[in-house]
mmCIF file of N, CA, C and O in Angstrom:
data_model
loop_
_atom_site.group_PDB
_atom_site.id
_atom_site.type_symbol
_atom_site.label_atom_id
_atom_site.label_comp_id
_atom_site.label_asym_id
_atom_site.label_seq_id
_atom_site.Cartn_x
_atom_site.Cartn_y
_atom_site.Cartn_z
ATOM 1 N N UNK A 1488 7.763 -17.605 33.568
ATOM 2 C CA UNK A 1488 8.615 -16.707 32.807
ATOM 3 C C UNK A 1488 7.824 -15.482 32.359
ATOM 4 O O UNK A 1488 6.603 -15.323 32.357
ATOM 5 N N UNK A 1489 8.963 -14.508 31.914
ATOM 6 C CA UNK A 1489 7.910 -13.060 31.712
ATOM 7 C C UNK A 1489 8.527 -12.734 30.662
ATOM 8 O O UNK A 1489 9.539 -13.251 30.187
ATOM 9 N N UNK A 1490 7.763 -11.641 30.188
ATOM 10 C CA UNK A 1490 8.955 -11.151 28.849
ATOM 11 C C UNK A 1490 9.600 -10.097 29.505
ATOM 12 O O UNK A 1490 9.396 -9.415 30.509
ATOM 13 N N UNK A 1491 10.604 -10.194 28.454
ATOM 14 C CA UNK A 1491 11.457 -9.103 28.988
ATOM 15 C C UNK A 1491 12.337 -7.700 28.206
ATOM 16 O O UNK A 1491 13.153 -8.037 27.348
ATOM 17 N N UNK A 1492 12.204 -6.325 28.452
ATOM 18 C CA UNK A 1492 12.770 -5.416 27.120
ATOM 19 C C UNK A 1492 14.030 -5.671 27.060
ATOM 20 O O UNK A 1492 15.020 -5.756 27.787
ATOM 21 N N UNK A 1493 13.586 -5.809 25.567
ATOM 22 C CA UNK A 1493 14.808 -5.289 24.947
ATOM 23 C C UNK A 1493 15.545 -3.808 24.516
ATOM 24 O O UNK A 1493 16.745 -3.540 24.462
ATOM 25 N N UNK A 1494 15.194 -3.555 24.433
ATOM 26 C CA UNK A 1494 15.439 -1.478 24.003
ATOM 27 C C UNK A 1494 14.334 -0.776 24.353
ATOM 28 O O UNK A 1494 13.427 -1.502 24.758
ATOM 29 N N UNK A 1495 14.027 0.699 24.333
ATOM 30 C CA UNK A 1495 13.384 1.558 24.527
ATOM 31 C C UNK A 1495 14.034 2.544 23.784
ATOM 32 O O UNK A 1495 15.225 2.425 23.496
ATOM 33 N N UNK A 1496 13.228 3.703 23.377
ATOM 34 C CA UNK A 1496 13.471 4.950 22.540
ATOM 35 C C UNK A 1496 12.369 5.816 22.737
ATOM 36 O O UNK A 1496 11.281 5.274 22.929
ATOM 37 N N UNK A 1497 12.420 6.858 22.729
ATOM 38 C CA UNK A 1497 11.550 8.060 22.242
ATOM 39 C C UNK A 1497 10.892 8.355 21.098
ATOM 40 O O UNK A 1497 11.434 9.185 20.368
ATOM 41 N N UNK A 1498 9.952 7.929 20.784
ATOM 42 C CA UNK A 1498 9.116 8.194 19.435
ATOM 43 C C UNK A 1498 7.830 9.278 19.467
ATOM 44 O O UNK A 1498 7.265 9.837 20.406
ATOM 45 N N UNK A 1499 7.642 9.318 18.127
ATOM 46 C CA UNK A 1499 5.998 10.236 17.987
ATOM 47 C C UNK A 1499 5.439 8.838 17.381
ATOM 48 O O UNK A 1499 5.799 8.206 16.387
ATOM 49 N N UNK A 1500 4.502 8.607 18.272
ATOM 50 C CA UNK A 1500 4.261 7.127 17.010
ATOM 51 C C UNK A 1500 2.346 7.731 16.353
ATOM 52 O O UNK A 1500 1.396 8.379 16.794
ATOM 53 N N UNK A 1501 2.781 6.877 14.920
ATOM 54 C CA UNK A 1501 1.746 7.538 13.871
ATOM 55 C C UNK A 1501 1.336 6.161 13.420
ATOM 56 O O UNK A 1501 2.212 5.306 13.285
ATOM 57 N N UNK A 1502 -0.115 5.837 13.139
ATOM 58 C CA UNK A 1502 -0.832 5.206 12.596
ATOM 59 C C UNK A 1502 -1.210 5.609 11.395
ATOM 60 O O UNK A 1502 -1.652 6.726 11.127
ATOM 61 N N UNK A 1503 -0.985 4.386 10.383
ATOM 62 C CA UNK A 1503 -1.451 5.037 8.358
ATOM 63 C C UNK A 1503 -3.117 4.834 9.011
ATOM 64 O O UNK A 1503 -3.416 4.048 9.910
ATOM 65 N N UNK A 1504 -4.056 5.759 8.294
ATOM 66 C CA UNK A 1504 -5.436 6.215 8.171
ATOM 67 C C UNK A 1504 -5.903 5.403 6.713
ATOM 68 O O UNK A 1504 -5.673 6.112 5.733
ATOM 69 N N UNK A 1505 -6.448 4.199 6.410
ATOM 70 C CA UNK A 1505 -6.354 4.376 4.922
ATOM 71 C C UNK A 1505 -7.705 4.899 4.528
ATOM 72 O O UNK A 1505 -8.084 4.806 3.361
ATOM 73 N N UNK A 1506 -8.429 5.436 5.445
ATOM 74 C CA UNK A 1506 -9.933 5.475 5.137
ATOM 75 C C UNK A 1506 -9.818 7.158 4.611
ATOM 76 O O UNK A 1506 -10.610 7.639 3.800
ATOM 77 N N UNK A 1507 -8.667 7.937 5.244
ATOM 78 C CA UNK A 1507 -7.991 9.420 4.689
ATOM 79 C C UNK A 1507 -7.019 9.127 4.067
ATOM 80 O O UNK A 1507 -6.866 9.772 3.030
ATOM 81 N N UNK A 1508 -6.069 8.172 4.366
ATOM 82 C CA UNK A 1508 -4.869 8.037 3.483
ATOM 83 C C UNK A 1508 -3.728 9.270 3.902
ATOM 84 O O UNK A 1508 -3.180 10.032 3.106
ATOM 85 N N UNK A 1509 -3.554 9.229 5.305
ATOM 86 C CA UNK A 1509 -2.603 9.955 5.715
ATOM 87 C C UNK A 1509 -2.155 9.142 7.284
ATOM 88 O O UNK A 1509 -2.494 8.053 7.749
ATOM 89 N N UNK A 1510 -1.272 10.207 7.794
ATOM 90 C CA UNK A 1510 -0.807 8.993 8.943
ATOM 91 C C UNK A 1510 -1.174 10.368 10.218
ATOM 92 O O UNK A 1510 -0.789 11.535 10.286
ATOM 93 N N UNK A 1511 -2.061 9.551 11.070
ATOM 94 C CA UNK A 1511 -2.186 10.071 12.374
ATOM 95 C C UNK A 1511 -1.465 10.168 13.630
ATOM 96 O O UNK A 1511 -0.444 9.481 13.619
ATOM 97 N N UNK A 1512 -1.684 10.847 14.785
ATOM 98 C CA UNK A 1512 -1.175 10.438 16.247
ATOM 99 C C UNK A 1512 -1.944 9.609 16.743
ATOM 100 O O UNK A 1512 -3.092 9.890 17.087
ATOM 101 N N UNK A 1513 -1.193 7.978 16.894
ATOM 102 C CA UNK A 1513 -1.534 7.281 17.900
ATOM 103 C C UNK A 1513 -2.438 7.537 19.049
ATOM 104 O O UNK A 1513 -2.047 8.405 19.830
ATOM 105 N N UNK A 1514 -3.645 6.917 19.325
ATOM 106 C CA UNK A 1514 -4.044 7.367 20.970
ATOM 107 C C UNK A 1514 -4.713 8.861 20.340
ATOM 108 O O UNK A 1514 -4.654 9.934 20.941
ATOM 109 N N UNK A 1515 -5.110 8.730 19.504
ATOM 110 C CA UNK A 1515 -5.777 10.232 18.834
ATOM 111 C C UNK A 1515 -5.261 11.549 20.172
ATOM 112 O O UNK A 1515 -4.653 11.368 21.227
ATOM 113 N N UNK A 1516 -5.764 12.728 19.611
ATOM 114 C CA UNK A 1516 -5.134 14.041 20.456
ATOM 115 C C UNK A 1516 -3.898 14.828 19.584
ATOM 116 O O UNK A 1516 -3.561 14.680 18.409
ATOM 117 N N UNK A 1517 -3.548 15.414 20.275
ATOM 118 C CA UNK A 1517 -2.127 15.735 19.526
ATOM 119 C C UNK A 1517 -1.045 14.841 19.567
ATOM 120 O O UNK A 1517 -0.705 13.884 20.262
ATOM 121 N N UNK A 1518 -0.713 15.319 18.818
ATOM 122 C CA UNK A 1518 0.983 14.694 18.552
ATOM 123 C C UNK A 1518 1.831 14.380 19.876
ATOM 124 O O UNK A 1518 2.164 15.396 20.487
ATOM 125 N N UNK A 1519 2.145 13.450 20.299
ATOM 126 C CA UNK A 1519 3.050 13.687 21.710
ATOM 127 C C UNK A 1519 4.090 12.257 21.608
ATOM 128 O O UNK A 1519 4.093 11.217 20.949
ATOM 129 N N UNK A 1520 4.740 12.736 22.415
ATOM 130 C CA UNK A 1520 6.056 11.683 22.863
ATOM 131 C C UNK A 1520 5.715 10.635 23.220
ATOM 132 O O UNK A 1520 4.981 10.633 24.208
ATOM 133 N N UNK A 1521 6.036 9.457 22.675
ATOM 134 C CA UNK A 1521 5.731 8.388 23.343
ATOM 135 C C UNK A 1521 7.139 7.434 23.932
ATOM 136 O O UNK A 1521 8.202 7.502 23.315
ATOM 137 N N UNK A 1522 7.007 6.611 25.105
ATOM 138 C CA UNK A 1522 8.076 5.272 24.880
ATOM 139 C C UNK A 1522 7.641 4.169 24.101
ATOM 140 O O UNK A 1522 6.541 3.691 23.822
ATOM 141 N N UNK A 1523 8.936 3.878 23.804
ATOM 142 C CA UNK A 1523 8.190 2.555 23.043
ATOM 143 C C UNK A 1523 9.729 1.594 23.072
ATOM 144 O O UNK A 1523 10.916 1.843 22.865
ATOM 145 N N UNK A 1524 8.862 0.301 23.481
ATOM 146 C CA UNK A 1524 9.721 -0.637 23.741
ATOM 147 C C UNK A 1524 9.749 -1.948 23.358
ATOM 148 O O UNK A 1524 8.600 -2.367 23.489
ATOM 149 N N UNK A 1525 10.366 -2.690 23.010
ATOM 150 C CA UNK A 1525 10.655 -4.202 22.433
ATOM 151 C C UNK A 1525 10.553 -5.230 22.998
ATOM 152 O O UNK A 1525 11.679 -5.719 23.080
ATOM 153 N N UNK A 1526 9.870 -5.814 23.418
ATOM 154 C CA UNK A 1526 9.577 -7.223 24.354
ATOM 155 C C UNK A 1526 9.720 -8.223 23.811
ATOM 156 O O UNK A 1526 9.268 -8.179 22.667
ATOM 157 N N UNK A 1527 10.355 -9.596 24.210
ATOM 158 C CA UNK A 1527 10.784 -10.578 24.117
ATOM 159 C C UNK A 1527 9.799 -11.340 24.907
ATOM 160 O O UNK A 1527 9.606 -11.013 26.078
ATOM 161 N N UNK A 1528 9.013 -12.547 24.258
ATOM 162 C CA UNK A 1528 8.505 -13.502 25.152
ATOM 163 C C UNK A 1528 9.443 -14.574 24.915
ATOM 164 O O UNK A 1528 10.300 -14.825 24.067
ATOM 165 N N UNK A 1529 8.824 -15.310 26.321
ATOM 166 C CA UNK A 1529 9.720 -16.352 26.743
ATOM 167 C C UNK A 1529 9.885 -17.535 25.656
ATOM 168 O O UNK A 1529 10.894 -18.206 25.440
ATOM 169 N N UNK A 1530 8.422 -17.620 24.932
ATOM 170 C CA UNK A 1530 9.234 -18.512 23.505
ATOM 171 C C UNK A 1530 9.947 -17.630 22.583
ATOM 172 O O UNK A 1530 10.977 -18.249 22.316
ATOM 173 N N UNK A 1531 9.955 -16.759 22.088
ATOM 174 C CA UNK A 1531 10.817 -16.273 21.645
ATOM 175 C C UNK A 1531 9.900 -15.021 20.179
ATOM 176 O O UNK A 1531 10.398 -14.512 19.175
ATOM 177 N N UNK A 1532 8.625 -14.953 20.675
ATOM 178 C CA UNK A 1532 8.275 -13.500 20.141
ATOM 179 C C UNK A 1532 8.055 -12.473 20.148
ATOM 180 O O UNK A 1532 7.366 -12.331 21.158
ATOM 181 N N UNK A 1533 8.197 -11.248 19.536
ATOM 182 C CA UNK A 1533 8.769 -10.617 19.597
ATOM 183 C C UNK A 1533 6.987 -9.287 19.694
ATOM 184 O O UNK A 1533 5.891 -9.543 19.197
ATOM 185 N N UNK A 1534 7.468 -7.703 20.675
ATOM 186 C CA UNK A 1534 6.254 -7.249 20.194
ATOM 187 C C UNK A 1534 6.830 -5.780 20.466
ATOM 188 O O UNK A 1534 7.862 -5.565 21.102
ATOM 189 N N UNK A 1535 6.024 -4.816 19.901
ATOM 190 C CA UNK A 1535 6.290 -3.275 20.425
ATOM 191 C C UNK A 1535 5.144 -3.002 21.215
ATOM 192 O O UNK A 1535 4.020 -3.487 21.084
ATOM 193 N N UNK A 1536 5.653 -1.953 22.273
ATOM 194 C CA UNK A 1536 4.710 -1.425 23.006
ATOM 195 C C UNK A 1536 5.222 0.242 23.309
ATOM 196 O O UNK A 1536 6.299 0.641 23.751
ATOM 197 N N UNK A 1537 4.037 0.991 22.898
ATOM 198 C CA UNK A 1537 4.492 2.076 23.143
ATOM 199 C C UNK A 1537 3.668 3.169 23.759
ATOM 200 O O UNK A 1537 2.808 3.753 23.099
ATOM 201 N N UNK A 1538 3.995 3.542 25.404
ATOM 202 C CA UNK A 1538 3.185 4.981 26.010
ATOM 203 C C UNK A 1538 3.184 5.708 26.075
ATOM 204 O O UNK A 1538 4.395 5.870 26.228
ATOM 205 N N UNK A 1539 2.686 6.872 26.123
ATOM 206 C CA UNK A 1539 2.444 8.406 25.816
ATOM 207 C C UNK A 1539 3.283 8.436 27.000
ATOM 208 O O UNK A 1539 3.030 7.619 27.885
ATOM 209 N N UNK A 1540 4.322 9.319 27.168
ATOM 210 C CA UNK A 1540 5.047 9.851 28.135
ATOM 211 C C UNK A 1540 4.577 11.011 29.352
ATOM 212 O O UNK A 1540 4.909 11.208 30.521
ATOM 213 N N UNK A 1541 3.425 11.780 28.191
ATOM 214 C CA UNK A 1541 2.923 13.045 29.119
ATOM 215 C C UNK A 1541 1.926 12.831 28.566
ATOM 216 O O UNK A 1541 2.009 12.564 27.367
ATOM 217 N N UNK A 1542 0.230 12.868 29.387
ATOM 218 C CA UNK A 1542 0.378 13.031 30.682
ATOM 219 C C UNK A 1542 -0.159 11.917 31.368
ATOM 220 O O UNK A 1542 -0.105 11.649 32.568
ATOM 221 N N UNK A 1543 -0.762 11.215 30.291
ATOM 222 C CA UNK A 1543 -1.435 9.505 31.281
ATOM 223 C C UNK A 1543 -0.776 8.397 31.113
ATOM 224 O O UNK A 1543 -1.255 7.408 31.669
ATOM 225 N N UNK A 1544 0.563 8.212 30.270
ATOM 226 C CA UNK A 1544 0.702 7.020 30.187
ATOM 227 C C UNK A 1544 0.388 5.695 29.365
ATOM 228 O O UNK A 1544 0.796 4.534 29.392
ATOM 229 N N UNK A 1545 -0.736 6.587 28.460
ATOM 230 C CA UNK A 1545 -1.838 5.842 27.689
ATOM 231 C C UNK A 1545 -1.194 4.726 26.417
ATOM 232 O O UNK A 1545 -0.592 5.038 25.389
ATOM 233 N N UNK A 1546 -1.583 3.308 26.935
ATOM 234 C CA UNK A 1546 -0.908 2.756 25.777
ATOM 235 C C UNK A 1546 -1.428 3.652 24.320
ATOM 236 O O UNK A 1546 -2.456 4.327 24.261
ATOM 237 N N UNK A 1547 -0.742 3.515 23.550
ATOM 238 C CA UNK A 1547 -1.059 4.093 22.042
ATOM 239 C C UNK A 1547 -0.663 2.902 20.722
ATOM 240 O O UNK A 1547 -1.051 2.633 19.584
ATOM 241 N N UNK A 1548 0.118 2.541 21.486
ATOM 242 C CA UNK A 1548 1.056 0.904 20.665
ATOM 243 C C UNK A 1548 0.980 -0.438 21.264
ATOM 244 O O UNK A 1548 1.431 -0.631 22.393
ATOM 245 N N UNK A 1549 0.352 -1.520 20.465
ATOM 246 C CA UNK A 1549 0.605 -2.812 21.023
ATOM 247 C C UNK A 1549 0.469 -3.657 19.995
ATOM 248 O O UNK A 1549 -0.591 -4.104 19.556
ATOM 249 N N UNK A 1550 1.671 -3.892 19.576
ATOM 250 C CA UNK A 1550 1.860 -4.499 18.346
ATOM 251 C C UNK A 1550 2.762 -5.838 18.143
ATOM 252 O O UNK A 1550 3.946 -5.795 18.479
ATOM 253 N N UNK A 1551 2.112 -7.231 17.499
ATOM 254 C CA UNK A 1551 3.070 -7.951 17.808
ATOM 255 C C UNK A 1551 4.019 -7.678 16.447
ATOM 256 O O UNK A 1551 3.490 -6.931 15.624
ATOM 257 N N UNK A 1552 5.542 -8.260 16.059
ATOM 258 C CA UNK A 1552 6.164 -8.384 15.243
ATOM 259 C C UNK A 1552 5.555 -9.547 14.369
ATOM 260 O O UNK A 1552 5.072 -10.529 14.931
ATOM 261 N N UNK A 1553 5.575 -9.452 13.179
ATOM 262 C CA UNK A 1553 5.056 -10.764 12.656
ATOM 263 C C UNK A 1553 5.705 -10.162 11.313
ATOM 264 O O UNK A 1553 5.937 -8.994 11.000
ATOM 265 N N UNK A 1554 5.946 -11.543 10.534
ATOM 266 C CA UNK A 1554 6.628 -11.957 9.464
ATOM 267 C C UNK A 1554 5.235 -10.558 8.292
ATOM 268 O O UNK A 1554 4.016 -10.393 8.334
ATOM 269 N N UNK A 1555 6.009 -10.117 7.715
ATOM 270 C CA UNK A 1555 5.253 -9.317 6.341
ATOM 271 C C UNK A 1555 4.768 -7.951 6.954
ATOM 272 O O UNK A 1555 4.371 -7.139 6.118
ATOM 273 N N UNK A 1556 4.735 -7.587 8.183
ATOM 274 C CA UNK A 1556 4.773 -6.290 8.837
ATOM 275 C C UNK A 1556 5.507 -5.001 8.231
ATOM 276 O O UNK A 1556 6.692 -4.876 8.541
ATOM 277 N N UNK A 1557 5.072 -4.261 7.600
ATOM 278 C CA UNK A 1557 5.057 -2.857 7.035
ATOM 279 C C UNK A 1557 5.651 -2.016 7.840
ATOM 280 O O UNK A 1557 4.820 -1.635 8.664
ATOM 281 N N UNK A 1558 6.895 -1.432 8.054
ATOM 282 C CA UNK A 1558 7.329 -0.639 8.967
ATOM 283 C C UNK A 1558 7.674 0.987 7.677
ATOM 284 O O UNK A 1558 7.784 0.887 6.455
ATOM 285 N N UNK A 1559 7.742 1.988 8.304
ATOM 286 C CA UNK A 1559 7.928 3.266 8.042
ATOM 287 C C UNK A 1559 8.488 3.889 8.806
ATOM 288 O O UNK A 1559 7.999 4.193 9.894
ATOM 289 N N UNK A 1560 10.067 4.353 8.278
ATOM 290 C CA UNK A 1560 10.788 5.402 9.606
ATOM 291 C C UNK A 1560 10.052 6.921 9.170
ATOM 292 O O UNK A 1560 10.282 7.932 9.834
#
């Protein structure tokens, strides 16, 4: 079995800094577009993954979901 997406979207995805205490671009560089998508494993957890769209592809996100996870729109 494999996992499999669930959704995809267009994000800028930002990492909190707490050592500055501000929030960065992922994958350091500028700011850029990323995908980012929802995977389902076959037991049933859950993770984000998200790649720079332009120009390598570069993961920037790999995150599992877990219970007490801090999210920020």
């Amino acid at each position: 079995s494999t996992e499999s997406s669930l959704c995809s979207a267009r994000a800028a995805v930002l990492l909190y800094d707490d050592t500055h205490r501000q929030w960065v671009p992922a994958g350091g560089g500028p700011q850029t577009l990323s995908c980012v998508q929802l995977f389902q494993h076959p037991g049933g957890a859950f993770r984000l993954v998200g790649r720079r769209i332009q120009p390598d592809q570069q993961v920037v996100l790999n995150c599992p979901l877990v219970r007490g996870l801090r999210y920020n729109q």
